[in-house]
Short mmCIF file of C-alpha atoms in Angstrom, two decimals:
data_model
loop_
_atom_site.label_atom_id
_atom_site.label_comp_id
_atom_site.label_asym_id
_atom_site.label_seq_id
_atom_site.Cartn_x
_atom_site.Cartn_y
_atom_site.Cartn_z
CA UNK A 1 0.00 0.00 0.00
CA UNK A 2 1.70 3.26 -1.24
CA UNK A 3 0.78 6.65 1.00
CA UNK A 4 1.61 10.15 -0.32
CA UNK A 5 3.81 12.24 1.48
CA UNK A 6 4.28 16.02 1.70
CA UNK A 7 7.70 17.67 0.86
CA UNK A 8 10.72 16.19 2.24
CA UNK A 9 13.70 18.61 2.78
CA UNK A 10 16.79 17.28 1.61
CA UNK A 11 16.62 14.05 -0.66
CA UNK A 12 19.87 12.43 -2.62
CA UNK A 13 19.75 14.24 -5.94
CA UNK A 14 20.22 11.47 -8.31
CA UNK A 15 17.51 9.30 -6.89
CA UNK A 16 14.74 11.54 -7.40
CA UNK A 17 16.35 14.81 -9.43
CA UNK A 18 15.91 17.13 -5.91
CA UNK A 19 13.20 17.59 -3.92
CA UNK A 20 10.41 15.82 -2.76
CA UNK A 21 6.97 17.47 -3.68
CA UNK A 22 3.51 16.14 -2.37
CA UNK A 23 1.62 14.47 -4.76
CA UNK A 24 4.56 12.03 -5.49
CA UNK A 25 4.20 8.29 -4.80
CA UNK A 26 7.46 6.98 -2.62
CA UNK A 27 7.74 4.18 -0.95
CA UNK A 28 10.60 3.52 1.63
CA UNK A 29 10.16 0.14 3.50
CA UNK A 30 13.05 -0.33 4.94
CA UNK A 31 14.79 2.97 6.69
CA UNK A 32 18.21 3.15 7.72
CA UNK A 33 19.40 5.82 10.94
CA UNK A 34 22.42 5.93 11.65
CA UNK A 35 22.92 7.51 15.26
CA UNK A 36 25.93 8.23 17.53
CA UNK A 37 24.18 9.46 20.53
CA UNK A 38 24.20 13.13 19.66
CA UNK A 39 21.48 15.92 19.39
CA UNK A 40 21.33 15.73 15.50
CA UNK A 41 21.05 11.71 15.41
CA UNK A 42 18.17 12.27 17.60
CA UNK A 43 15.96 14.59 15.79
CA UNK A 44 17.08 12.39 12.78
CA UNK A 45 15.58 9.63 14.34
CA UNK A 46 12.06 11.36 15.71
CA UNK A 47 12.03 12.33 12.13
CA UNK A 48 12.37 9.23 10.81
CA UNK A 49 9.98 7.33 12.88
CA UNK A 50 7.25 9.76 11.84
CA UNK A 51 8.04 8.79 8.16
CA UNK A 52 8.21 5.12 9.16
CA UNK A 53 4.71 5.13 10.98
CA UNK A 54 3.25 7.12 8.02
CA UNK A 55 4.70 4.96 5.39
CA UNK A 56 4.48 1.65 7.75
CA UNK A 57 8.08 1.27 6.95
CA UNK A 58 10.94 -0.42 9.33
CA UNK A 59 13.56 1.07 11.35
CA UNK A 60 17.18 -0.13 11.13
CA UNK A 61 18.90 2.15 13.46
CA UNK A 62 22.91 1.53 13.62
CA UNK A 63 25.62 2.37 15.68
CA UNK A 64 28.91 2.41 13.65
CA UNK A 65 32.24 2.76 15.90
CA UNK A 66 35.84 3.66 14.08
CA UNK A 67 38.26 1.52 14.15
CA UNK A 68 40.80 3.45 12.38
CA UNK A 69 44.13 4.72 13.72
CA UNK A 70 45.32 7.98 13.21
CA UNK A 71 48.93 7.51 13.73
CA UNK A 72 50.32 10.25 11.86
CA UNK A 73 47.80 12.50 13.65
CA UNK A 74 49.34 11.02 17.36
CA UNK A 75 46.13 8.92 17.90
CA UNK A 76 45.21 5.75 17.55
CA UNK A 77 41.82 3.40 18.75
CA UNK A 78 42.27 0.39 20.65
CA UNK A 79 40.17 -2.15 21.70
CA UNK A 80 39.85 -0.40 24.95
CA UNK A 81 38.08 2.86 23.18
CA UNK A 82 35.93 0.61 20.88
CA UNK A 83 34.56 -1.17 23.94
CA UNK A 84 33.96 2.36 25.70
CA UNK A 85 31.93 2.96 22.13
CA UNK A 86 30.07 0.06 22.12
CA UNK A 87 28.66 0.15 25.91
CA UNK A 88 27.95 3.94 25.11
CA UNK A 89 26.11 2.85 22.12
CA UNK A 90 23.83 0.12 23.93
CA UNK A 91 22.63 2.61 26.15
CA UNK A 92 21.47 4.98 23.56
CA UNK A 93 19.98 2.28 21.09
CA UNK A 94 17.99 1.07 24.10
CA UNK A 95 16.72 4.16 24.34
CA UNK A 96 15.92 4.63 20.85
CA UNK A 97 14.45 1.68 20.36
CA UNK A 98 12.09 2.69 23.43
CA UNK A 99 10.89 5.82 21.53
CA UNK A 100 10.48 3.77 18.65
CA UNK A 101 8.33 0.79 19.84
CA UNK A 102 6.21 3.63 21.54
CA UNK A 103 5.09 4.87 18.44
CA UNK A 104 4.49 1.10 17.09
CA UNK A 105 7.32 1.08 14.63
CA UNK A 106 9.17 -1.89 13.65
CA UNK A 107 12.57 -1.90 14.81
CA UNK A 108 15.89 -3.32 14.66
CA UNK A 109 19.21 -1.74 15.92
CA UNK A 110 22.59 -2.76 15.87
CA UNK A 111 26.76 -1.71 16.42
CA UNK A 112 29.26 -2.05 13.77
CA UNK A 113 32.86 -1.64 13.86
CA UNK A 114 34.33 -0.31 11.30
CA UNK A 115 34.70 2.99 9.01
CA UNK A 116 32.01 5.03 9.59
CA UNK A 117 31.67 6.84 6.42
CA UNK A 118 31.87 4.04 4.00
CA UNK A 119 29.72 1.81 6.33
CA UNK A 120 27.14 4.03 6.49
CA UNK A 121 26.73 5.22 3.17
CA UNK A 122 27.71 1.66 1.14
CA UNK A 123 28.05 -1.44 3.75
CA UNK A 124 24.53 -1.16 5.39
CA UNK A 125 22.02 -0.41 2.97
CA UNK A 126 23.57 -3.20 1.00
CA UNK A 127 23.62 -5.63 3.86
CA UNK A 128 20.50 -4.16 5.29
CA UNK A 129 18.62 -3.53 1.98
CA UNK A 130 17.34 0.10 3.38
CA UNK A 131 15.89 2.09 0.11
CA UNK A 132 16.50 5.40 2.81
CA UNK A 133 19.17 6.55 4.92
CA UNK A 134 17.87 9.39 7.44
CA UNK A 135 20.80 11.27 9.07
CA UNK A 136 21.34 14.40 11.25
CA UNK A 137 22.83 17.17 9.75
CA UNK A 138 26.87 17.38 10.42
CA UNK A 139 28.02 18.28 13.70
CA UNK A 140 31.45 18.80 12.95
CA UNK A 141 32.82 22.43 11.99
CA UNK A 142 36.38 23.83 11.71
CA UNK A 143 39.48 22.23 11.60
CA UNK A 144 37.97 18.83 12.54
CA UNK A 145 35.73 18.82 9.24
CA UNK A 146 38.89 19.81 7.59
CA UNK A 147 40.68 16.95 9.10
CA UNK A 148 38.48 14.17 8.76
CA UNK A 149 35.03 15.58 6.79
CA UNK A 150 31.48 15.45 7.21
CA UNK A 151 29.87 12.00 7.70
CA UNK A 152 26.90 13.42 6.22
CA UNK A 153 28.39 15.10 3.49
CA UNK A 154 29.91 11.06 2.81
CA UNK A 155 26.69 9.42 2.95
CA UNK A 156 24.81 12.43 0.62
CA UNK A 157 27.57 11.82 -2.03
CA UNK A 158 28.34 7.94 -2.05
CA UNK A 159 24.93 6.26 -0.40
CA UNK A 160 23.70 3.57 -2.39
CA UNK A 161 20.20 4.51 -1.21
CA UNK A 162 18.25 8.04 -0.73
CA UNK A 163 19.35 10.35 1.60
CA UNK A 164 17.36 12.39 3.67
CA UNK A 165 19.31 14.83 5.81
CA UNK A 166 17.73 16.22 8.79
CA UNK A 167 18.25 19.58 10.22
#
């Protein structure tokens, strides 16, 4: 069963040449939110759950931790610091999945270790087989976006599904 939805705000480009506009039939089934505990992963998710109970679509929200090294930036991640990230990221999938169930969404969640950007944006909705990727806008500013980039400028560029970037 296919609902119409209003306008969406941001939406991959190449999927759907731009925006959204109501009227248009869409159909996202399987939704993919990534989260990492912060403000923006948040409202990403409330916004995505009030797709997914529109459209009667599932959840799959994901946790991804780095496992990367930065030696020739003095830093690297051991197992100690992915642990640290995974414990961190049980408590705030539990709670997602809380806010989730409460609206009678489907659900799923789940922690990954690996590169973030590439995981997020090629990994999981291939593994998963989300058709929509709904992700806070980029928290990252100055030299550290400089540094390392946007996460959400990744997954806009290279997703292998739509992307729908919350603000």
């Amino acid at each position: 069963m296919k609902k119409r939805i209003g306008m969406i705000k941001v939406l991959k480009a190449d999927h759907i040449d731009g925006l959204l506009w109501e009227g248009r039939d869409m159909m996202y089934e399987r939704i993919l939110v990534p989260m990492d505990g912060s403000k923006n992963a948040h409202a990403a998710l409330m916004e995505a759950t009030k797709l997914a109970k529109e459209l009667g679509s599932k959840l799959f929200i994901v946790s991804v931790a780095s496992d990367q090294t930065y030696a020739h930036y003095g830093a690297e991640f051991g197992s100690e610091i992915v642990t640290h990230f995974k414990d961190a990221a049980a408590e705030f999938l539990q709670s997602a999945v809380k806010e989730v169930e409460a609206q009678g969404v489907p659900v799923e969640t789940s922690f990954k270790v690996g590169l973030p950007k590439p995981t997020i944006a090629e990994t999981l909705p291939n593994e998963l087989k989300t058709d929509l990727t709904v992700i806070g806008r980029s928290g990252v500013h100055g030299l550290g976006r400089a540094i390392m980039g946007s996460t959400t400028t990744y997954v806009v560029n290279n997703s292998k599904s739509s992307v729908l970037v919350v603000d």
